[in-house]
Structures are given as C-alpha cells and as structure tokens.
Coordinates of C-alpha atoms and ligand atoms in Angstrom, one line a residue:
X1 CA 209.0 131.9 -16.3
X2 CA 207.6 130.9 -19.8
X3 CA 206.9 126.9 -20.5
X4 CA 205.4 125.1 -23.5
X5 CA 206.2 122.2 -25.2
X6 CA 207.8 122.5 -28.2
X7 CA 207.9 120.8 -31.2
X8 CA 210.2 121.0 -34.4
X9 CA 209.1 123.7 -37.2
X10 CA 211.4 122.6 -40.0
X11 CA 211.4 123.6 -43.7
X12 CA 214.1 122.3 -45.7
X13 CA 217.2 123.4 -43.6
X14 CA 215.9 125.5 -41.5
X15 CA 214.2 125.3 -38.2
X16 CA 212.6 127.7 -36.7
X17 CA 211.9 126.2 -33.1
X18 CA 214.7 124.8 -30.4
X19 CA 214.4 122.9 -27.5
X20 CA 215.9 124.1 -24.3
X21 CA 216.6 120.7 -22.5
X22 CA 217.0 119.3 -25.7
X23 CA 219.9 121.7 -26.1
X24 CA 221.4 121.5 -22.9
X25 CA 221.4 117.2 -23.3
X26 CA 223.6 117.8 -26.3
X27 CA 226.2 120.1 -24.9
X28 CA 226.3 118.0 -21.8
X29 CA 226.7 114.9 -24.1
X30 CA 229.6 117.2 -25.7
X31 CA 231.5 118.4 -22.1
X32 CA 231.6 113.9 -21.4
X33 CA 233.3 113.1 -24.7
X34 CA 236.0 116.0 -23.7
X35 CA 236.4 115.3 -20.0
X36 CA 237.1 111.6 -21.1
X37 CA 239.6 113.4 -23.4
X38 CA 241.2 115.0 -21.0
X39 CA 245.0 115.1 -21.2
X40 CA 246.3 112.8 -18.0
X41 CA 242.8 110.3 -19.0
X42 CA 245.0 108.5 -21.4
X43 CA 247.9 108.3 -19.0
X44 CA 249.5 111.5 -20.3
X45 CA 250.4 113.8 -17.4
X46 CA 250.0 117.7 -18.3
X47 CA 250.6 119.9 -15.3
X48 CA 248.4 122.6 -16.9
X49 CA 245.7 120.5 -16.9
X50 CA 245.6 119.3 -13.4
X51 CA 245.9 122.6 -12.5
X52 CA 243.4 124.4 -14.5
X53 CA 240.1 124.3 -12.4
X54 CA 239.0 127.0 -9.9
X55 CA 242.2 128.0 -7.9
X56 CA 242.5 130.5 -11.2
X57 CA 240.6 132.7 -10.3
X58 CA 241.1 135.8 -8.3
X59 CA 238.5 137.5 -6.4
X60 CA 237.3 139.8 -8.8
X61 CA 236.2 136.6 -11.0
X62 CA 239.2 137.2 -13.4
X63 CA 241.1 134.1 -14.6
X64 CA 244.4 134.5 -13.7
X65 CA 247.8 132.8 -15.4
X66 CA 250.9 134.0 -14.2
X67 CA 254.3 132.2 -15.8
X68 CA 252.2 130.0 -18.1
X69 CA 250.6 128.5 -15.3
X70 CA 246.8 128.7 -14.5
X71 CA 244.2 128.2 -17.1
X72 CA 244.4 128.4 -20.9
X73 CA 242.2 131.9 -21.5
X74 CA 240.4 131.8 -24.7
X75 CA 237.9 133.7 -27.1
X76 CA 235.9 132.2 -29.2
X77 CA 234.3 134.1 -31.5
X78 CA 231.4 132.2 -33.3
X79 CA 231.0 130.2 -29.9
X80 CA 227.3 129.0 -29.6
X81 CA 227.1 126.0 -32.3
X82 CA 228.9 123.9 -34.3
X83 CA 232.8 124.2 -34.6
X84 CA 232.8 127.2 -31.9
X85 CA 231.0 125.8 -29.2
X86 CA 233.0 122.6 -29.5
X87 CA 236.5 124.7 -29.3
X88 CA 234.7 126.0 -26.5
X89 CA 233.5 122.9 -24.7
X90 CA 237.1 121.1 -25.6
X91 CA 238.7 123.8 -23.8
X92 CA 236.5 124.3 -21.3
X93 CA 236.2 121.0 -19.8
X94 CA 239.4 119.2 -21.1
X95 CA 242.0 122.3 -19.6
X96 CA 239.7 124.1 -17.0
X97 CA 240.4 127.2 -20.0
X98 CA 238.8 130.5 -19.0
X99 CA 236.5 131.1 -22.3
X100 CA 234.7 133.9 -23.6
X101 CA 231.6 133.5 -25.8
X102 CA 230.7 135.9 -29.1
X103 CA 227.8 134.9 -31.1
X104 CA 224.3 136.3 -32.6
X105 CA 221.2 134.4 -30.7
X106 CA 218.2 135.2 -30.0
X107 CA 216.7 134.4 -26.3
X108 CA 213.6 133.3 -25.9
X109 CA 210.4 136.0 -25.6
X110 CA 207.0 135.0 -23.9
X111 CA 206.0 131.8 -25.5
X112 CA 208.1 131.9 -28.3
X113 CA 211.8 130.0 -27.9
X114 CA 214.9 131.4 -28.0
X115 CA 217.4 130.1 -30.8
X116 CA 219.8 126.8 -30.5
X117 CA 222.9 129.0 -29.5
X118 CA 221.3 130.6 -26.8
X119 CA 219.9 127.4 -25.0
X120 CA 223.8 125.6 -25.7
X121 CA 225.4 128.7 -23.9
X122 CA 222.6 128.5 -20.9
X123 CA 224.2 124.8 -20.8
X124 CA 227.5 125.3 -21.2
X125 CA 227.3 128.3 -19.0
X126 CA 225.8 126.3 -16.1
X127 CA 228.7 123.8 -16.5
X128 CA 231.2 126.6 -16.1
X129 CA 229.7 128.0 -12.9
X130 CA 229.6 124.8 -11.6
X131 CA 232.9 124.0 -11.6
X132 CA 234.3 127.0 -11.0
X133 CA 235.8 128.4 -14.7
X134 CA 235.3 131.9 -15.9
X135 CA 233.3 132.0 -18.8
X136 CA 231.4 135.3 -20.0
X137 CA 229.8 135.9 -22.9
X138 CA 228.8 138.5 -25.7
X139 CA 225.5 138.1 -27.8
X140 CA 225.8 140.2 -30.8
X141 CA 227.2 141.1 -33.9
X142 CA 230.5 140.1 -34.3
X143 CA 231.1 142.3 -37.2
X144 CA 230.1 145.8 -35.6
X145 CA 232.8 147.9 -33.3
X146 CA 230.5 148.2 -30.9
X147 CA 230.1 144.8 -30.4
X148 CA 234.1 144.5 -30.5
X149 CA 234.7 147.1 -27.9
X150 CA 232.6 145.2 -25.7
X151 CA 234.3 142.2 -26.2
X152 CA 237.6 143.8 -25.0
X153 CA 236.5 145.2 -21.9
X154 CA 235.4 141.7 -21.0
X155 CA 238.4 140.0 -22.1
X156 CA 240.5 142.1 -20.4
X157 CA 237.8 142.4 -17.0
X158 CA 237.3 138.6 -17.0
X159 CA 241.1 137.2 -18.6
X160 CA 243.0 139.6 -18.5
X161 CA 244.6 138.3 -21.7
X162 CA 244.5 135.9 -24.4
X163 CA 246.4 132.7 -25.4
X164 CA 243.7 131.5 -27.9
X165 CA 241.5 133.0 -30.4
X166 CA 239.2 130.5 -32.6
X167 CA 237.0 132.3 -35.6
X168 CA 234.3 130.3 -36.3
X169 CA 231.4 132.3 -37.8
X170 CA 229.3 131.5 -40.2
X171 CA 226.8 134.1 -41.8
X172 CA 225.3 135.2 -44.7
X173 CA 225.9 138.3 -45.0
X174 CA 227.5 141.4 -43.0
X175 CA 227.9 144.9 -42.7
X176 CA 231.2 146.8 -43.1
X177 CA 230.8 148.5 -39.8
X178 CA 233.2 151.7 -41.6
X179 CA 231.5 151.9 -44.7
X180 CA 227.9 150.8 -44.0
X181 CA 227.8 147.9 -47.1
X182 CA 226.5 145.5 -46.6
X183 CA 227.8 141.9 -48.0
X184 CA 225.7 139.4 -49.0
X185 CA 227.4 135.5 -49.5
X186 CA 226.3 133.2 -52.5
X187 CA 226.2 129.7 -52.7
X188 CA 227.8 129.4 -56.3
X189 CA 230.3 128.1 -58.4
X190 CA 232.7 130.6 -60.4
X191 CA 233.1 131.0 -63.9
X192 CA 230.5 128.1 -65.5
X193 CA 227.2 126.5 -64.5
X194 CA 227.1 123.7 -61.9
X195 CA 224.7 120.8 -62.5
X196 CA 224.5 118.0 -59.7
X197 CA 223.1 115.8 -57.5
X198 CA 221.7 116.9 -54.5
X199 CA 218.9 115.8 -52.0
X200 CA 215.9 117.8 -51.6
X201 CA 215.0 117.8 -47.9
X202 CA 211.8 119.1 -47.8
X203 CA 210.7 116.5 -50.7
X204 CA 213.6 113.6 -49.0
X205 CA 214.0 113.4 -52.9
X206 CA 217.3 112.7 -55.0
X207 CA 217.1 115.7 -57.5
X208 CA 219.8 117.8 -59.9
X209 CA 220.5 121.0 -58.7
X210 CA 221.7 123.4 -61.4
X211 CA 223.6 126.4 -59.9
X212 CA 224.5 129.0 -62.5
X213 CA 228.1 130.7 -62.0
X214 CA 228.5 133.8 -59.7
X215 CA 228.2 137.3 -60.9
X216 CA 231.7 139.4 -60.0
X217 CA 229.2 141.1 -57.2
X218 CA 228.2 137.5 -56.0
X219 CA 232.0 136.8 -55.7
X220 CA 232.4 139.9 -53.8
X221 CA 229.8 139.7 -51.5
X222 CA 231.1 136.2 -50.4
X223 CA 234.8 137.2 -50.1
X224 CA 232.9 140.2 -48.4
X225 CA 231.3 138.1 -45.4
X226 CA 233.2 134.8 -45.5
X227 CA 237.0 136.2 -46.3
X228 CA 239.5 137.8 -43.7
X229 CA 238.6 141.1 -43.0
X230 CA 236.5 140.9 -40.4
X231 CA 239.5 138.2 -38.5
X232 CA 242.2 141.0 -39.6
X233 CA 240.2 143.8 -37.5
X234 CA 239.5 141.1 -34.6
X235 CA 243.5 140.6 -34.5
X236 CA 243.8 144.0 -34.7
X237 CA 241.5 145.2 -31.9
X238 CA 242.9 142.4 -29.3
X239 CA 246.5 143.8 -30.4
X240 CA 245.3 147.4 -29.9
X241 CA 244.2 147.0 -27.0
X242 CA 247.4 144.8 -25.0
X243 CA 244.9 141.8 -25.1
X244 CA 246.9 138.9 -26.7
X245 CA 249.2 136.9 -23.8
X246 CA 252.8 136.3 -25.2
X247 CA 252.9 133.2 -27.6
X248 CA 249.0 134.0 -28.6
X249 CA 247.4 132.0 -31.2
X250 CA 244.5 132.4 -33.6
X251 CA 243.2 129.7 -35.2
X252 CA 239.5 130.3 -37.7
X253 CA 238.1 127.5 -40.0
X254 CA 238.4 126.2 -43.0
X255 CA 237.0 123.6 -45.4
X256 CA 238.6 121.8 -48.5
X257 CA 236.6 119.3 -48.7
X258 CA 237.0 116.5 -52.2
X259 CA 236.8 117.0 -55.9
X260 CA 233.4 116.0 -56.3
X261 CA 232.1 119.0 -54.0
X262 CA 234.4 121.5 -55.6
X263 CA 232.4 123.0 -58.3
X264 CA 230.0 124.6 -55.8
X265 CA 232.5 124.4 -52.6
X266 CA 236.0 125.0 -53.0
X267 CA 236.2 126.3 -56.7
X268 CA 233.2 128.3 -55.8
X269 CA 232.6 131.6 -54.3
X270 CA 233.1 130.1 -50.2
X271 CA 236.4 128.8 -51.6
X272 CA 236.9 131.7 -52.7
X273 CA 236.3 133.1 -49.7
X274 CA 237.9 130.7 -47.5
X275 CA 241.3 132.0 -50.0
X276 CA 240.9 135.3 -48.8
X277 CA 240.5 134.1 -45.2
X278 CA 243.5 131.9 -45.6
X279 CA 245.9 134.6 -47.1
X280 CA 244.4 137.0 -43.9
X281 CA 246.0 134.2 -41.5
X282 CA 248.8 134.4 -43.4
X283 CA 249.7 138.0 -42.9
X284 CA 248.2 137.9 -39.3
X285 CA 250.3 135.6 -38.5
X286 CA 253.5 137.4 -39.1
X287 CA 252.2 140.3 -37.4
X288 CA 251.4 137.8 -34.1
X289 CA 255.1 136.9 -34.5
X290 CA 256.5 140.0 -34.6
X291 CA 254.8 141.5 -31.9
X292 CA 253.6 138.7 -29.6
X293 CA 255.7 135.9 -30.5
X294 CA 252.5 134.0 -31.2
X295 CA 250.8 132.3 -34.2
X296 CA 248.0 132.5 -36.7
X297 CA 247.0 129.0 -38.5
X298 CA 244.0 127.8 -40.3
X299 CA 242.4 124.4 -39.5
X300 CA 241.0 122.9 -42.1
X301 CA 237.8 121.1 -40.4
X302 CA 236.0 118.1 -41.8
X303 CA 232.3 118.1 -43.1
X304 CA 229.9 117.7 -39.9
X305 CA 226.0 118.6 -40.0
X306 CA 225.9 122.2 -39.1
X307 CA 223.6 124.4 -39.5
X308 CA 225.7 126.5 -41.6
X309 CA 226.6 123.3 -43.9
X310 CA 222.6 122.5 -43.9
X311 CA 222.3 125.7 -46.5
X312 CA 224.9 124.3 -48.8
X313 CA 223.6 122.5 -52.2
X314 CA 225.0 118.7 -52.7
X315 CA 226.7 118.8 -48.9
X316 CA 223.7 117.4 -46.8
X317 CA 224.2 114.4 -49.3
X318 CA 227.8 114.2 -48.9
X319 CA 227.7 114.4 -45.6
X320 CA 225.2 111.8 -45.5
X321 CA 227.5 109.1 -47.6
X322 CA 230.5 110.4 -45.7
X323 CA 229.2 109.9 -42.6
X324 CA 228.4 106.2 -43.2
X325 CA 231.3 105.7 -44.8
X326 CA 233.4 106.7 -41.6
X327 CA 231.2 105.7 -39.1
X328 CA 231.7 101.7 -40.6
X329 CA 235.8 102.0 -40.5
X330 CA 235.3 103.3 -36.9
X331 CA 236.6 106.8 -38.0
X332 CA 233.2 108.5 -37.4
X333 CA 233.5 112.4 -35.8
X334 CA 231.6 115.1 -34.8
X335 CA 232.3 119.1 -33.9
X336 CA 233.4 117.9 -30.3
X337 CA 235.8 114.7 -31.7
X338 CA 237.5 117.2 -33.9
X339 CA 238.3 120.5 -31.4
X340 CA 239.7 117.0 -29.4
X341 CA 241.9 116.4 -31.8
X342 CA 242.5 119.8 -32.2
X343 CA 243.7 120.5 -28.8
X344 CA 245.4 117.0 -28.0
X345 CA 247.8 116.9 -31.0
X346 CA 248.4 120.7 -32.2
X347 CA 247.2 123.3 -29.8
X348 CA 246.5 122.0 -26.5
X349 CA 248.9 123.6 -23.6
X350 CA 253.0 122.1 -24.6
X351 CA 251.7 120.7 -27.8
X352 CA 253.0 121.3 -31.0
X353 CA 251.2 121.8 -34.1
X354 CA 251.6 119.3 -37.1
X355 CA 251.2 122.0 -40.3
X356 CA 250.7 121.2 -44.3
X357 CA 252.8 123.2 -46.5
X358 CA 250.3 126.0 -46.7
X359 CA 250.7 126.5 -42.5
X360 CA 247.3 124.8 -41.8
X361 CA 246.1 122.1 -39.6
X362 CA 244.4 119.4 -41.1
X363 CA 241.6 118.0 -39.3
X364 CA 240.2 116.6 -42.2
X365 CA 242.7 114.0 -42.9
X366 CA 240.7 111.1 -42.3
X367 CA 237.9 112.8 -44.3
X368 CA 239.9 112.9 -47.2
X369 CA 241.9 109.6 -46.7
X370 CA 242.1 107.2 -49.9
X371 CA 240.0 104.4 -49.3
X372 CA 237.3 107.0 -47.7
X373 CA 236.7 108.6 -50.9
X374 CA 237.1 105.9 -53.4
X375 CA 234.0 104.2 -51.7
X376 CA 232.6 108.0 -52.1
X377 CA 233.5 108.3 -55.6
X378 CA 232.4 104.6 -56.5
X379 CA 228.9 105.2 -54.7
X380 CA 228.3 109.2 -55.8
X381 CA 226.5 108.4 -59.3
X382 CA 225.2 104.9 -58.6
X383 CA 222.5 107.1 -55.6
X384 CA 218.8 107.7 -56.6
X385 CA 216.0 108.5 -54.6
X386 CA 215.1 104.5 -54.9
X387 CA 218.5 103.6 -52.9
X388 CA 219.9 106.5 -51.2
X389 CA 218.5 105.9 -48.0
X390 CA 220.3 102.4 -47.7
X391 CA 223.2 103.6 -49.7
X392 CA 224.1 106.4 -47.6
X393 CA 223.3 107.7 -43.5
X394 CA 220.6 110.0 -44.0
X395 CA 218.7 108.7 -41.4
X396 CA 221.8 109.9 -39.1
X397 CA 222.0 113.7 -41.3
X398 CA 218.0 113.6 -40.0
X399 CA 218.3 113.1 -37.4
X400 CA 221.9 114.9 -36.4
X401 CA 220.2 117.7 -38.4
X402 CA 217.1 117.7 -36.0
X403 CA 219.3 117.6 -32.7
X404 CA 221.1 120.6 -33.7
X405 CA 217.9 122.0 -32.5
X406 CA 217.7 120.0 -29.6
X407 CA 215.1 117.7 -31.1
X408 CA 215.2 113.8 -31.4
X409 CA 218.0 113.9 -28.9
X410 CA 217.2 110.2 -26.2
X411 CA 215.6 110.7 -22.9
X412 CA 214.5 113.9 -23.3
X413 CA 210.5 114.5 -22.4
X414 CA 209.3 116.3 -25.5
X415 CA 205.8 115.7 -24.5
X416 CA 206.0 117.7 -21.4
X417 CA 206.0 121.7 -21.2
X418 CA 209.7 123.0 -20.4
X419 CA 211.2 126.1 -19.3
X420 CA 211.8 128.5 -22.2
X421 CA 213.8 131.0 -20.6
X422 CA 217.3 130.6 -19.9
X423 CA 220.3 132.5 -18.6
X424 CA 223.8 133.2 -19.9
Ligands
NAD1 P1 227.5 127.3 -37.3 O1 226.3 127.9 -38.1 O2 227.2 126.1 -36.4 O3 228.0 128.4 -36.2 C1 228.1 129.7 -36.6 C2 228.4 130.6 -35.3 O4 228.6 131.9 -35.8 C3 227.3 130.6 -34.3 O5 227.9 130.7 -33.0 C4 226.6 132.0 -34.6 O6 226.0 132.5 -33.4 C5 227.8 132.8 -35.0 N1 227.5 134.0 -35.7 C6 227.0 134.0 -37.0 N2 226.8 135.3 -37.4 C7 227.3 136.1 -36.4 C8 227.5 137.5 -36.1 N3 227.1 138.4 -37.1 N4 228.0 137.9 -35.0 C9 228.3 137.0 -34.0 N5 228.2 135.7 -34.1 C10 227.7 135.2 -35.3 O7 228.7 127.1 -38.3 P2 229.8 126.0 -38.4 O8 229.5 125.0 -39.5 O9 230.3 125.5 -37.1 O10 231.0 126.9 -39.1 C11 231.9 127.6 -38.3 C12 233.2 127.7 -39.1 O11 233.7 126.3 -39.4 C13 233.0 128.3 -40.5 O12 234.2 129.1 -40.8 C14 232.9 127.1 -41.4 O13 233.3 127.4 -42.7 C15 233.9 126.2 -40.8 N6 233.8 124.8 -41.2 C16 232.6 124.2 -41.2 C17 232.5 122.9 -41.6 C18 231.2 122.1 -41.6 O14 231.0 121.1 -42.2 N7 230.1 122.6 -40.9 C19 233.6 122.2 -42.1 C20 234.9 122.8 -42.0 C21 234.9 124.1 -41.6

C-alpha cells in the first residue's frame, strides 16, 4: 500500500506522472460507450454475442470456442493505451472476447506512480474479472523472443487459440532481438526540408517548425521500428506454434492522414514506415490464407490524441482543428468510437470487412471526407497564436492530452491521496 496525491508533471508532450483513478475513470468511461455498442443494443441479434460471457470458460480459466461458438479470443499486442486498449475494451465488453494484453509499462514503486498503461490494465483487468472474461496479460518488450515465447504459452494456457490479432505499437526505437541493433525512429520528412506551422505546447505558441529531410540511416531506423518486421515474426511465432484458430485475422494500424500533414507524415520517414508495414500485411496475409484460411488487413485509423501522436510536429494542431471540425458536424470520435466501428461493420463475429483497393479498412473516412478538410484547408494558414485558440479545439487536445494521464478527467478527487499500487 503506497498513497499520495498526485498531480500532472507535463513538459511539452510528455508527462511524467499518471493518476490511478484518474485512469481507471477513463477506461470505465470507454467499456460504457462499447457495451451500449453492443451488437443486439441496436436491435441486431448476434448469437455470438449473447453468448459470449462466462459460460466460456473451462475450469482451468481457459476460454474455450468450440465450432465458432464461445467467445471471440484475441491478442492485442500494443494493448494498454490508445488504439490497443480500445480494440481491447471494444472486444472485451462488446463480444464477452477472451483478450490477451502485450505492452511496456511501468508499475508503480514506493511513492512514485506507475505509467498510464499500467493503471488502464488494472481497470480494464478488474472489469474482466468481474464479469467473468479471461483476460491475461504480458508487460514487456514486445520486440524481444523472450517476451514472445511468453506470450505463446499464455495464449495457448489461457485461449487456446487465436481468431484476432491487433498490432498497435508505437515506439521509438527497438532492438533486433537476432542481431542486437538497435533502431532508432525519426520524425522527418524525406528528401527536402519541411517548414510549417506547428504549436508549441510548452510555450501554447503558434510557431514554424523547420524539419530538415532524413538521412538514409534516419530512414532506416524508422522502417526499422515502425515497418513490418517485428508483425512478420509475431505472425510467425503464433503460426509456429499452432496458435492462430482457422479463419484468423490480424489487423495492425495505419495512418494516411491529408496533404497538408504529408511532408512530415505520410511522405516522411513513418510513411515510410507505415509502407513497409503495409507491404508486411500484404505478404502475411497470403501466408494466413494458405495455411489458416484467415486474413491479414491494415486499418487505416483516424488522427486521435495519443500519446504516440503527441510527439509528432504540426499533428497536435491538426488534431486540434480536426477535432472541432468533426465534433460541430456531429462526426466527433475517439480510440473507443473507432475499434466500434471497427468491430460492428468489418471485423466483429459474421461481419464482413468493407476493403479499399489496397486491402485496408478505412476508419478514417469521415476524417478525410470533403467538406471536413476543405474547412481544414480554408482555416490552416489563416491560425496564429492571436486566434488559434477560438479557431481550433485546443482546449479539448489539452485537455484530452491531460486525461491520457488520467488527469482533468470529471469527478475524480485529485485533491485527496490515492492508491498507487495496482494489480494486473
Ligand atoms: P500509444 O502510444 O497510445 O500506444 C502504444 C502501445 O504500444 C502501448 O500499449 C505501449 O505500451 C505499447 N508499446 C510500446 N513499445 C512497446 C514495446 N517495446 N513492447 C510492448 N509494448 C510496447 O499509440 P497509438 O497512437 O494508439 O498508436 C498505436 C498504433 O495506431 C500505431 O501503429 C499508430 O501508428 C496507429 N495510429 C495512430 C493514430 C493516432 O492518431 N494516434 C492514427 C492512426 C493510426
């Protein structure tokens, strides 16, 4: 037992504090808007659904799904924040889905807290028990064997098998658990110097940001970490080891995103990587057909305040435009709106998936709809320091930025001491 109160420590876009109930508020917030999403809530009747709470499980704990029936099992690998722990959640509380968790967190030690991801699996984990769904989890890095070999043992202790794979990490770097390199991800654009407009967050000033273009290492580094090989050796270990049901899928993330981010996005050395990630799903994905009659497809997510997007030059600002933008045409969504989405209209049990030509989802249609970003490209050069906080939502990114921490978030006591430890 360890309590304080804590308060936010935040430089730029990091934060180096979290708040436990803080935390667990926002993935309870998360588990409503997917329970009221549940498949049958709308007056759609799925069998799988009704059925996929605790009479699953066999005595040993292990999620059980004989002849399709029984809950959805699913890894998620990236699962404490962000896009993960909402694939997580969605499945979780929409389908009853057995999950298991991989991520990199920190818990808490004496009187210093533990990171975000660890508090949202506490909460998530609590949910699970509580209603009866398997859910295990493995804190480490995702990258290393070791941390893969433990992963299979608990997927096949805890689900026996796999229908669903989601590969959400985000890092900055990794190692090559084979070679010992490590790669190291750049923020840049490829090939000529980026100068644009970006928000300081420390300063909350409008400022140019001038990125100069990628060296080849840069470009390497960030194929390195952000690309396909460490998904290819996931898809390879699960197949290895008998772990992916017939008909399994794997889905990992992707972002397009508009022209106007481009330059340091897309075109840039994350696009770059995202390419290399792309291609990878590609080729997994006829090796998942041949084998396990199943399926590999990217998703290609909208922008949403992550930690991972915090990092990124002229996104914050984006995101703060965007998110007024689509929040006054009632088309506003969050991590948790889009795994939904994901699950209701492409992936969810007897659904089928609606590709592009390139084999991906598209969650980010109503991101990049017409009339969205013509209000984005008409307002872009007209925002200063002088207007951008009534021209755009950055009191939202603030504050959305702030509750990724488990700070700001309503009728949590921040003035009293809470309970810093936490299990998962
Ligand atoms: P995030 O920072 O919220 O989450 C990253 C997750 O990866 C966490 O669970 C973290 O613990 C885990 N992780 C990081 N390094 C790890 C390691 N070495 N081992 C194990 N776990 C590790 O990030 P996010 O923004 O949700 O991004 C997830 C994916 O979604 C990425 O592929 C990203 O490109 C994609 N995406 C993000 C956005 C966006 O706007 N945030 C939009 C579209 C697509």
């Amino acid at each position: 037992m360890a309590t304080a109160v804590v308060e936010p420590r935040i430089r730029g876009f990091i934060c180096t504090t979290a708040h436990p109930a803080g935390c667990a508020s926002n993935v309870n917030a998360q588990i409503q808007v997917a329970r009221s999403a549940r498949p049958g809530q709308a007056g759609q009747v799925d069998q799988s659904s009704q059925t996929g709470q605790s009479g699953q499980v066999d005595q040993s704990g292990r999620a059980t799904r004989k002849n399709g029936a029984g809950p959805l099992r699913v890894l998620v690998i990236g699962a404490s924040t962000g896009y993960g722990l909402a694939a997580r959640i969605a499945a979780g509380a929409m389908y009853g889905a057995a999950t298991v968790g991989v991520f990199f967190e920190r818990e808490s030690s004496g009187t210093r807290c533990g990171t975000p991801g660890y508090y949202n699996t506490a909460a998530y984990q609590r949910y699970a028990t509580e209603n009866g769904l398997v859910s295990a989890n493995v804190n480490g890095d995702a990258y290393s064997h070791e941390i893969k070999r433990k992963t299979v043992e608990l997927v096949a202790s805890r689900l026996g098998q796999v229908d669903l794979v989601v590969y959400s990490l985000a890092s900055p770097r990794r190692t090559d658990p084979d070679t010992g390199e490590t790669y190291q991800a750049v923020l840049s654009p490829i090939g000529e110097t980026y100068v644009g407009k970006t928000i300081d967050l420390n300063r909350e000033v409008i400022s140019e940001v001038t990125v100069e273009p990628a060296s080849d290492e840069g470009i390497r580094g960030t194929v390195g970490v952000m690309g396909g090989d460490d998904l290819h050796r996931w898809s390879e270990a699960l197949l290895d080891a008998g772990l992916l049901a017939d008909g399994a899928r794997f889905i990992p993330f992707s972002y397009i995103g508009p022209a106007l981010t481009w330059p340091i996005y897309r075109s840039g050395t994350i696009g770059r990587a995202k390419e290399h990630l792309e291609q990878t799903t590609k080729a997994i994905d006829g090796g998942l057909r041949s084998s396990v009659g199943g399926k590999a497809m990217v998703s290609v997510n909208k922008a949403v305040i992550t930690q991972a997007s915090a990092a990124i030059p002229v996104v914050p600002l984006y995101i703060s435009l965007l998110y007024r933008i689509m929040r006054e045409r009632g088309l506003h969504e969050d991590p948790i709106h889009q795994m939904v989405r994901m699950f209701n209209d492409h992936i969810g049990p007897g659904r089928t998936p609606t590709l592009d030509e390139e084999n991906r989802i598209r969650l980010d249609d109503l991101e990049l709809g017409d009339s969205v970003q013509r209000e984005i490209d008409s307002v872009w050069p007209t925002i200063t320091t002088d207007n951008f906080r009534a021209l755009t939502d950055y009191g939202a990114y603030k504050r959305g930025f702030r509750q990724l921490f488990g700070f700001e978030v309503d009728g949590v006591a921040y003035d009293e001491p809470v309970e810093l430890e936490a299990e998962i």
